[in-house]
Structure formats: structure tokens, C-alpha cells
CSV table of C-alpha atoms in Angstrom, one decimal:
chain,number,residue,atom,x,y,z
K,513,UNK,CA,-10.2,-17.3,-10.3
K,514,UNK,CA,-11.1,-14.3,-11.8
K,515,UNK,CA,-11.6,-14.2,-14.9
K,516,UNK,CA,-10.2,-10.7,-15.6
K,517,UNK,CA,-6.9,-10.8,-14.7
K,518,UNK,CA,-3.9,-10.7,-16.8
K,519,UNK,CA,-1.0,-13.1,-17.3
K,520,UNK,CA,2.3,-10.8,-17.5
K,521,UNK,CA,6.4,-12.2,-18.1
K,522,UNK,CA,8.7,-11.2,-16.1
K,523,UNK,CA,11.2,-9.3,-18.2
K,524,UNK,CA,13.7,-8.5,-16.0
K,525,UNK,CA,14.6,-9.3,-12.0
K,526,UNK,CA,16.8,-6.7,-10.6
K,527,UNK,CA,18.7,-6.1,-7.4
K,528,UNK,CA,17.7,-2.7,-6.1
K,529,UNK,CA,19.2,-2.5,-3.1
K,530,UNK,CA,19.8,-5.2,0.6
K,531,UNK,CA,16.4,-7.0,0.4
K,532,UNK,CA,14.8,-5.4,-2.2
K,533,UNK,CA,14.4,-6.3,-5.8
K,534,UNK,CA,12.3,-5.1,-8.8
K,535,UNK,CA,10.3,-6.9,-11.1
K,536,UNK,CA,9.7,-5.4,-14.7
K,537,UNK,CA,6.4,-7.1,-16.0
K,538,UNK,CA,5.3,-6.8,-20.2
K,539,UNK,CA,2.9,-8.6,-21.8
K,540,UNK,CA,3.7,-11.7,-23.6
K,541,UNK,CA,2.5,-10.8,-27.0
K,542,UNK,CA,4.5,-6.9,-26.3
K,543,UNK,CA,0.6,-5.3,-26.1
K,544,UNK,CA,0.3,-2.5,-24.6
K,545,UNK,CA,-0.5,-3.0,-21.0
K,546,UNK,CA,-3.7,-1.2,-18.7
K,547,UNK,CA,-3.2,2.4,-18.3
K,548,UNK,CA,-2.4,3.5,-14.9
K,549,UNK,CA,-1.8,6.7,-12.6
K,550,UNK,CA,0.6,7.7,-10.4
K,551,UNK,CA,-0.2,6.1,-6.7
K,552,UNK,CA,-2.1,2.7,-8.1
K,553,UNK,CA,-1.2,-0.4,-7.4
K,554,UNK,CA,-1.7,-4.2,-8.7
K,555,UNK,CA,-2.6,-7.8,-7.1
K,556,UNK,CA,-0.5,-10.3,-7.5
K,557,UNK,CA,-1.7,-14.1,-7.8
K,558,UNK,CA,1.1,-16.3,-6.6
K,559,UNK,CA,0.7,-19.7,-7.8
K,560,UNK,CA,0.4,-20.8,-3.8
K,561,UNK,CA,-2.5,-19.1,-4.2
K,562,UNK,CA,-1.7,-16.3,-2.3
K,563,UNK,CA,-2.5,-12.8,-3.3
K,564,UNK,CA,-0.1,-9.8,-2.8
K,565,UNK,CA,-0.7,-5.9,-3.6
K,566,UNK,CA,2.5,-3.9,-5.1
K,567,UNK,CA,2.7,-0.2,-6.4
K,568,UNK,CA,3.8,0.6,-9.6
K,569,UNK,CA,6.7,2.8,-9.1
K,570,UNK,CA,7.5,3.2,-13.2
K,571,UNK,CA,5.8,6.4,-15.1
K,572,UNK,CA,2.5,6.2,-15.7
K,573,UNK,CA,3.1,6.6,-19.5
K,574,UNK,CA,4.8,3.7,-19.9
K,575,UNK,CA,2.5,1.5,-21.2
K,576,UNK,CA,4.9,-1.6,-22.1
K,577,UNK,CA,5.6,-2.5,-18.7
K,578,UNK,CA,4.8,-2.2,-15.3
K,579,UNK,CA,7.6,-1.8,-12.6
K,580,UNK,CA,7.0,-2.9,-9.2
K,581,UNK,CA,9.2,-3.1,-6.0
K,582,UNK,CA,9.3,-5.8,-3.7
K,583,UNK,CA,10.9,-6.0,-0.1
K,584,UNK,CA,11.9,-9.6,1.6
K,585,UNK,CA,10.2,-8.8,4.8
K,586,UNK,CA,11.5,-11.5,7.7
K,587,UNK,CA,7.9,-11.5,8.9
K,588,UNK,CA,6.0,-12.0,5.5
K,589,UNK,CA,3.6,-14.5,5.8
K,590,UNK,CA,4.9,-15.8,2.5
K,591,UNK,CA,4.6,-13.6,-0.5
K,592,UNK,CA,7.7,-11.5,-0.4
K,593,UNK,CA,9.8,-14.9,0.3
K,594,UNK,CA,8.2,-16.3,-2.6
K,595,UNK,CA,9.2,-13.3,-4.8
K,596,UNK,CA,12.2,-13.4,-3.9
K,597,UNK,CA,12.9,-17.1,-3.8
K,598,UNK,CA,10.7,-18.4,-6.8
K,599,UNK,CA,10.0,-15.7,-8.8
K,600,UNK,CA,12.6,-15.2,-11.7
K,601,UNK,CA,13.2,-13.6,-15.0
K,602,UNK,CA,10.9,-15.1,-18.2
K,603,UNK,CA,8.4,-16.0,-15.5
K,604,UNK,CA,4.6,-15.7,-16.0
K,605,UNK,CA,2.3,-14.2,-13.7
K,606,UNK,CA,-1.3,-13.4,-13.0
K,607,UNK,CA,-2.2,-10.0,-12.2
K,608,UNK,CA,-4.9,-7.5,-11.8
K,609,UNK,CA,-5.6,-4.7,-13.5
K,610,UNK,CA,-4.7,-1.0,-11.5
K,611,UNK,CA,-6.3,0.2,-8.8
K,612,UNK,CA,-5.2,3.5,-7.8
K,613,UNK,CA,-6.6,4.4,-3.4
K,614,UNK,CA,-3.9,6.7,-3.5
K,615,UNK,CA,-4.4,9.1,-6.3
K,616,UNK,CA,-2.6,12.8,-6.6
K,617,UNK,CA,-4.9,15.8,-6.2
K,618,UNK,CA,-4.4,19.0,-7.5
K,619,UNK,CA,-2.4,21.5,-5.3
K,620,UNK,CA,-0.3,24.2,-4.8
K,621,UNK,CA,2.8,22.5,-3.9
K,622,UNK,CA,3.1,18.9,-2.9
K,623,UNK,CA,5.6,17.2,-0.5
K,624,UNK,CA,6.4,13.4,-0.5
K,625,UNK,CA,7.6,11.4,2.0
K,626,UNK,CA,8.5,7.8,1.3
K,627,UNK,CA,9.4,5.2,4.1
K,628,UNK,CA,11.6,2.3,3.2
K,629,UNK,CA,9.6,0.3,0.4
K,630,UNK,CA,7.1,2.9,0.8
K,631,UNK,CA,9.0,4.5,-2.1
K,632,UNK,CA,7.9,3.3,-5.0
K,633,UNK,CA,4.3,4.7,-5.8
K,634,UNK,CA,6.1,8.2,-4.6
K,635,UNK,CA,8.5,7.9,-7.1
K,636,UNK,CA,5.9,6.9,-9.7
K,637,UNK,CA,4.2,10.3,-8.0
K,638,UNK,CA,7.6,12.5,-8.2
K,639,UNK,CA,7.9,11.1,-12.1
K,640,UNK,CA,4.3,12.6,-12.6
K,641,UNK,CA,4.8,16.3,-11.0
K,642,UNK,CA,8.0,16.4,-12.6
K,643,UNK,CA,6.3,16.1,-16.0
K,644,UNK,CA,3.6,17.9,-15.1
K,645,UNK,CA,6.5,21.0,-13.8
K,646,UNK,CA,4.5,20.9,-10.6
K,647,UNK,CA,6.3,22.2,-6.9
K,648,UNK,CA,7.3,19.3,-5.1
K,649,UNK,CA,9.9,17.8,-2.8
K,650,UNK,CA,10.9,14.2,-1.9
K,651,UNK,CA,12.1,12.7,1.5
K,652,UNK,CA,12.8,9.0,1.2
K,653,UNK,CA,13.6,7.5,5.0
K,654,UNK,CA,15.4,4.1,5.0
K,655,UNK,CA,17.5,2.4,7.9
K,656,UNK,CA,21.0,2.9,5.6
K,657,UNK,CA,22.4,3.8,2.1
K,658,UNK,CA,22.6,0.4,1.4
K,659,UNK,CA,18.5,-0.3,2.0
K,660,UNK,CA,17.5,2.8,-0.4
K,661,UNK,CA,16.4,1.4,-3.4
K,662,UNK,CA,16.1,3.3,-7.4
K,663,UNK,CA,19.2,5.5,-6.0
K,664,UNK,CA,20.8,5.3,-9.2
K,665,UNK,CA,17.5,5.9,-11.0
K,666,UNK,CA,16.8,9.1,-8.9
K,667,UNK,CA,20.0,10.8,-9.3
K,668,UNK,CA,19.8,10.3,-13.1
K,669,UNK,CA,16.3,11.8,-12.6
K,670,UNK,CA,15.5,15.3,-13.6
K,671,UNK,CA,14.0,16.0,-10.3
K,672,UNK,CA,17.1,14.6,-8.2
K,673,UNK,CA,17.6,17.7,-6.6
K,674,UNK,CA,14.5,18.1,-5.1
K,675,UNK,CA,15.1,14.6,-3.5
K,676,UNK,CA,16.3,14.5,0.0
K,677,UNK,CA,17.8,11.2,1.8
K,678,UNK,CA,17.8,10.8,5.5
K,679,UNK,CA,19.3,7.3,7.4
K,680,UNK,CA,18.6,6.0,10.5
K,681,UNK,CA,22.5,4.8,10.1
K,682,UNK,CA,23.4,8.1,9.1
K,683,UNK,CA,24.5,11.1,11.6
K,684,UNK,CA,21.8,13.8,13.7
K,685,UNK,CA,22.0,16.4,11.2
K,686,UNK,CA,21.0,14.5,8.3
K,687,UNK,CA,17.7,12.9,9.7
K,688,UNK,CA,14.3,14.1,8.9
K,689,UNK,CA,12.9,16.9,10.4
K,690,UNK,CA,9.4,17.0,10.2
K,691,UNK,CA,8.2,19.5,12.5
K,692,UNK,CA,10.9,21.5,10.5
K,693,UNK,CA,9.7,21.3,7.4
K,694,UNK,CA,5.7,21.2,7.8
K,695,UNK,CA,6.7,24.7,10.0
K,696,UNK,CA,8.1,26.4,6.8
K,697,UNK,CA,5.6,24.7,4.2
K,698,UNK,CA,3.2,26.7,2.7
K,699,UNK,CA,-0.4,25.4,4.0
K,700,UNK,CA,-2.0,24.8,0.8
K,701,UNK,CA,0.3,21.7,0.3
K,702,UNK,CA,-0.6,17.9,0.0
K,703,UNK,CA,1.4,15.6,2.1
K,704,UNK,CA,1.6,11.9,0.7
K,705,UNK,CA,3.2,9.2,2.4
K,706,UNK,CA,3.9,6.1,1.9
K,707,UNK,CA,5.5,3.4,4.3
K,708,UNK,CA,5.4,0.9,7.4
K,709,UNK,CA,3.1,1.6,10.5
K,710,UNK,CA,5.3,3.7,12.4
K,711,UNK,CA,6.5,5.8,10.0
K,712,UNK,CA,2.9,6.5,9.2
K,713,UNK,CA,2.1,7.1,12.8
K,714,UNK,CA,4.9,9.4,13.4
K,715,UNK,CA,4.1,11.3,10.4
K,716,UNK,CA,0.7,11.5,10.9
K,717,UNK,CA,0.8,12.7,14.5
K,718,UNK,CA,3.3,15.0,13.5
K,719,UNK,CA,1.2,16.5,10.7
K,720,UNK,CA,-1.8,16.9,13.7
K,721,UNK,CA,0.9,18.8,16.3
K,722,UNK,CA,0.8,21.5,13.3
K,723,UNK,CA,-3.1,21.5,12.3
K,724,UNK,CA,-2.0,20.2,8.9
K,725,UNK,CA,-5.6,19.9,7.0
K,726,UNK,CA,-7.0,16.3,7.1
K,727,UNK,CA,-8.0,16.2,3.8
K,728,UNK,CA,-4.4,17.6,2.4
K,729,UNK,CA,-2.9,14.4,4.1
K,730,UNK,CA,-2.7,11.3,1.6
K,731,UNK,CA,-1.5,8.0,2.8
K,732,UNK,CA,-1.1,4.7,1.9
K,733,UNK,CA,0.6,2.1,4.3
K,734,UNK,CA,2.9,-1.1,3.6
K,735,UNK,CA,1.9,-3.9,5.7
K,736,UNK,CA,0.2,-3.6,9.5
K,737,UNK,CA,1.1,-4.5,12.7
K,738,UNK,CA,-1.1,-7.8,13.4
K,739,UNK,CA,-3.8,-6.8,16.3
K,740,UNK,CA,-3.1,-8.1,19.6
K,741,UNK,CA,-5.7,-11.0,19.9
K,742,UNK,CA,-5.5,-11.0,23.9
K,743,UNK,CA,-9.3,-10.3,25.3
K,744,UNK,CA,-10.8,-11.3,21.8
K,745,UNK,CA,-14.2,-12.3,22.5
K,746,UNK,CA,-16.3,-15.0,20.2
K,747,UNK,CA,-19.3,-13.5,18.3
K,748,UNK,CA,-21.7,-14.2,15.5
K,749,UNK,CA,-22.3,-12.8,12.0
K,750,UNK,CA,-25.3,-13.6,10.2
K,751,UNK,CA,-25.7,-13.4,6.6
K,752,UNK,CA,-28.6,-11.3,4.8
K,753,UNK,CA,-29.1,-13.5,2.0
K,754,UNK,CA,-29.4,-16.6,3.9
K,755,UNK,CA,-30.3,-15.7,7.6
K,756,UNK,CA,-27.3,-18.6,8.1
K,757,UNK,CA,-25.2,-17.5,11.3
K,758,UNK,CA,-21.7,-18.2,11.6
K,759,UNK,CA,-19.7,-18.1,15.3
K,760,UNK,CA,-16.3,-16.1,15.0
K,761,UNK,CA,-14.3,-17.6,17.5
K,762,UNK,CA,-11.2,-15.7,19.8
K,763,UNK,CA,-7.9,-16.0,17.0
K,764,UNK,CA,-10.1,-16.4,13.8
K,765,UNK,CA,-11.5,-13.8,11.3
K,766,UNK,CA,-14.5,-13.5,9.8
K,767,UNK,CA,-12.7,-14.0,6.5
K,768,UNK,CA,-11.3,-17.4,7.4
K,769,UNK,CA,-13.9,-18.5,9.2
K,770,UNK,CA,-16.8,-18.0,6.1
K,771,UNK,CA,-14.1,-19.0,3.4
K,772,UNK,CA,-14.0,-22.5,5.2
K,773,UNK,CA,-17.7,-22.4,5.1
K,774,UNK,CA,-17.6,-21.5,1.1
K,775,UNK,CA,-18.9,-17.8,1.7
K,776,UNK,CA,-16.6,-16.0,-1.2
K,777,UNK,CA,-15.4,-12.9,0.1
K,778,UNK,CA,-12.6,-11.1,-2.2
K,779,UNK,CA,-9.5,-10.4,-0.2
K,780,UNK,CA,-5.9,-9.7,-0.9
K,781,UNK,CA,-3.6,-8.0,1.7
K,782,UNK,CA,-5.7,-9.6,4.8
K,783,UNK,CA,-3.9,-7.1,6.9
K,784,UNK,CA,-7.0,-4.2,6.7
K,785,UNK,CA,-5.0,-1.9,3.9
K,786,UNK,CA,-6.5,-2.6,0.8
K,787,UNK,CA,-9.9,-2.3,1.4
K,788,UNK,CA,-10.5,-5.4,-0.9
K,789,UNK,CA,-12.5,-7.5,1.3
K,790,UNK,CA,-14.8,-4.3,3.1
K,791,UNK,CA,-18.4,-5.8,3.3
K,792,UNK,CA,-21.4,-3.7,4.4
K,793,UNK,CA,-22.4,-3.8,8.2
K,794,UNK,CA,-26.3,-3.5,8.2
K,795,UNK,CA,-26.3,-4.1,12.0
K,796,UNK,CA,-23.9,-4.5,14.7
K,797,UNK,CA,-21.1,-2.2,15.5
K,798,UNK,CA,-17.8,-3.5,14.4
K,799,UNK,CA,-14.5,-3.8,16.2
K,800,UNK,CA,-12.4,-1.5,13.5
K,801,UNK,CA,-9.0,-2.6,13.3
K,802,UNK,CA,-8.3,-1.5,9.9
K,803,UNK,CA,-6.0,1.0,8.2
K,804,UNK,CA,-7.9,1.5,5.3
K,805,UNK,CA,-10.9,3.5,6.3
K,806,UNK,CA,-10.8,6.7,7.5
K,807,UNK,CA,-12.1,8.3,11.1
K,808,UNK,CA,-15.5,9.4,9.6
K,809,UNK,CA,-16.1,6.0,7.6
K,810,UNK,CA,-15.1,3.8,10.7
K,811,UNK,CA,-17.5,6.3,12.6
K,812,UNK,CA,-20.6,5.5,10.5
K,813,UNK,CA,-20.4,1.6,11.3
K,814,UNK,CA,-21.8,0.9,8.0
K,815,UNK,CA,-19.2,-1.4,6.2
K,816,UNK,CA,-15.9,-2.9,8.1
K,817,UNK,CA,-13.2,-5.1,6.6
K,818,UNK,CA,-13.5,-9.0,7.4
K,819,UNK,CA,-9.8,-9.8,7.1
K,820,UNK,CA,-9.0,-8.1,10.5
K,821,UNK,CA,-11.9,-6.2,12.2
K,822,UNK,CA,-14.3,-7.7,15.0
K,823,UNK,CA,-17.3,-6.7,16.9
K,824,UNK,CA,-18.3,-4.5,19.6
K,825,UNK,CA,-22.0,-6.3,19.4
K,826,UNK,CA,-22.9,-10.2,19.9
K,827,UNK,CA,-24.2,-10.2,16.3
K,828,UNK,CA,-22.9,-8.6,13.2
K,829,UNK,CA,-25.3,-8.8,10.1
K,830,UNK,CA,-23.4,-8.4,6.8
K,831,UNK,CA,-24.7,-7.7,3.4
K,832,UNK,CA,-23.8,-11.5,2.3
């Protein structure tokens, strides 16, 4: 276990809207808790012993509590059910300090788009411009009213006008229109967004239709799509420190398969988002099938994340 994690109460369980609830977390004694910035996230440590990543979707100043959002997902592989189902109010839990992949930049003007649980580190990111007086505007995409959690909270926000809703239950005119709206935005504004795979994708290709700037698009996904495992193909890795080699059979990982032989490697999401487990590659070319590393880093072949990602070669050699 590591030892620098920090045990937190749950203060208060909420209902935030069909599925979703949110989980206020203090510290027992009432310390003040890590800082944090808009966009960073924490690790949960279940006591099943899984691990689960959530955003922080409270103000950044808020240094007595952390807020986090948490959707029961019918094809969670068990956190989100145990949230849900086990996790109440007065309970303690373990939890990392922030981590923050998905950080604002300075800009001109920034535009936010949240996808269904996606919201909450851009509402910890609208909270932060709207301090800061900064240009912005919101889009928050969920299937119905009824699935859009912190409603309440963001109308009573100071920035609620510059927050747009748009339903997949909802009628034509209402919907997003991203070509739309990237087609009237100035072009020195930052695009973050934040949601499940095909909202990314749709965004993302979108953004590429209009020669959006790479580097002015931010994103951070919620879950991934599991990898279609038909054709996978057996290979080895071999470890530096040892010269040990380990065969990574069709339907395993590389993570699985070297935690079973008591190789450590720190995960979390084991979905390739978080970037927790990436280990460096010092030959072989991996099979990317990550989320987490950009074109250019996936292009150098140099690290690759065990969790999820294979091999193009016979052999990998890690940095182990």
C-alpha cells in the first residue's frame, strides 16, 4: 500500500442526478486538505482493493473538502457499483493526493465542453475562469435533463449564463452544434473536453474538419472502450533488471500477467487513460492502444502503458 496516501470521511452522499451521485470528502481531524487545480483528479483505494480515478469538480480554493462525481456505469468492472452500493456518508477512505493531466493554459478565450460525467473537472475549470474573469463558455451534453448533474449548482453560479445545455432527449434545435460554434470562435481559443469515447471522438474529429490547433485542444476521457482482443497474438517481454522473460498470452496484459508473477507495476484506471502504469520500452515496438499518450509520444515507441497495450515485435524489453 502506499504509504502516502490519505484517509478522508465522507461528509456527505448526495444525489446529483439518475445514476450519478457526489461524494464530499474532509479530513477527519477538519485539516486542511492538499491543494489542488482546476482539471486534477484523485485515486481512490476501494477496500476490494480496487483503485478508481475521479475529478475534483469543487473550486480549487476550497481546501476543506474535495468534491468528486461519480456515475453508476452498467459496465463498470466494479468501482462505480461499489460507490454507489457501499460507499456511504461518515465513511472512511483512502485516497491520493492530486494529480492534475488536465491542467488550464493560458488563453485568449476558452471553450468547455463536458460530456455526461465528463462534467465535473469542467465545472471545477468554469469555477476557475470565472474567478479569474477570464472569456469562456460551457456546453455540458447528457442523454436528458434528468442525467445532468450540479444543475442546481450551475444556475446559482455566477457564470450560469455562459452555460449551455444540449439533450440527446431534447428537440433538433437545441443540440450541439459544433461545427457551428468552432466556425465563429476566435482561433486563439483552448478547447477542453471532457467525457466518454465517442463524445471525444466526435469532438476531436470535428475540431480536425476546422484545423483547430493541436496543441489548443485539451482532453481528458472517462473510461475506454475495451480493445477488441480478436487476432491478439502471444509475445514476450523481458525485463532489464533481471533478463527474466515473461510470455503475454492472447486475452492477458502485461499488467496481469507480471502482477501474478510479483512484478509491481503501479496501475489504476487499467483502461490506458491515466497514464499510471506507462513503463519505458527500450526495445520492441509496442501495440498502442492507449488514450493517454498523444500521436507524437505513441510515435517515438519509447514508453507504452501495460494495462492495455501490446506488441508489434516478438519481444518487448521494459525498463523493469
Amino acid at each position: 500500500m502506499n504509504g502516502d496516501l490519505l484517509q478522508v470521511r465522507v461528509e456527505r452522499k448526495q444525489q446529483e442526478a439518475e445514476d450519478i451521485c457526489s461524494y464530499e470528502l474532509v479530513s477527519p481531524d477538519g485539516a486542511p486538505l492538499p491543494a489542488f487545480t482546476a482539471g486534477a483528479h484523485i485515486d481512490v483505494y476501494l477496500d476490494s482493493g480496487l483503485v478508481r480515478q475521479y475529478s475534483l469538480c469543487n473550486p480549487p480554493w476550497e481546501r476543506q473538502r474535495y468534491l468528486i462525481g461519480v456515475l453508476r456505469d452498467p459496465s463498470s468492472r466494479g468501482g462505480s457499483r461499489a460507490m454507489h452500493d457501499e460507499v456511504r456518508t461518515g465513511a472512511m477512505l483512502r485516497i491520493s493526493a492530486p494529480r492534475n493531466h488536465f491542467a488550464l493554459a493560458e488563453a485568449p478565450a476558452s471553450l468547455l465542453l463536458a460530456g455526461g460525467i465528463g462534467v465535473t473537472p469542467i465545472l471545477a475549470m468554469a469555477e476557475t475562469l470565472a474567478a479569474r474573469r477570464a472569456a469562456f463558455d460551457m456546453h455540458y451534453c447528457a442523454r436528458s435533463p434528468e442525467r445532468a448533474a450540479f444543475r442546481a449548482r450551475i444556475a446559482a453560479a455566477p457564470f450560469a449564463q455562459q452555460v449551455h445545455f444540449h439533450y440527446d432527449s431534447g428537440d433538433v434545435a437545441q443540440k450541439l452544434d459544433l461545427a457551428a460554434l468552432l466556425a465563429r470562435l476566435d482561433r486563439g481559443t483552448h478547447i477542453y473536453l471532457c467525457g466518454p469515447a465517442g463524445f471525444i471522438d466526435h469532438v476531436t474529429a470535428v475540431a480536425r474538419v476546422h484545423d483547430w490547433p493541436q496543441d489548443q485542444v485539451h482532453l481528458e476521457y472517462f473510461g475506454a472502450a475495451a480493445p477488441a482482443a480478436d487476432g491478439d497474438q502471444a509475445f514476450d517481454v523481458k525485463l532489464a533488471s533481471s533478463g527474466k522473460v515473461y510470455t503475454i498470452p492472447a486475452g492477458s496484459s502485461v499488467l496481469k500477467v507480471l502482477g501474478e508473477a510479483g512484478v509491481f507495476i503501479p496501475a489504476s484506471c487499467e483502461q490506458g487513460v491515466c497514464g499510471t502504469c506507462l513503463t519505458r520500452v527500450l526495445d520492441g515496438v509496442p501495440e498502442h492502444r492507449d488514450l493517454y499518450l498523444d500521436e507524437a509520444e505513441q510515435a517515438a515507441n519509447d514508453q507504452f502503458t501495460p494495462c492495455c497495450s501490446r506488441s508489434k515485435t516478438a519481444t518487448l524489453l521494459l525498463d523493469l
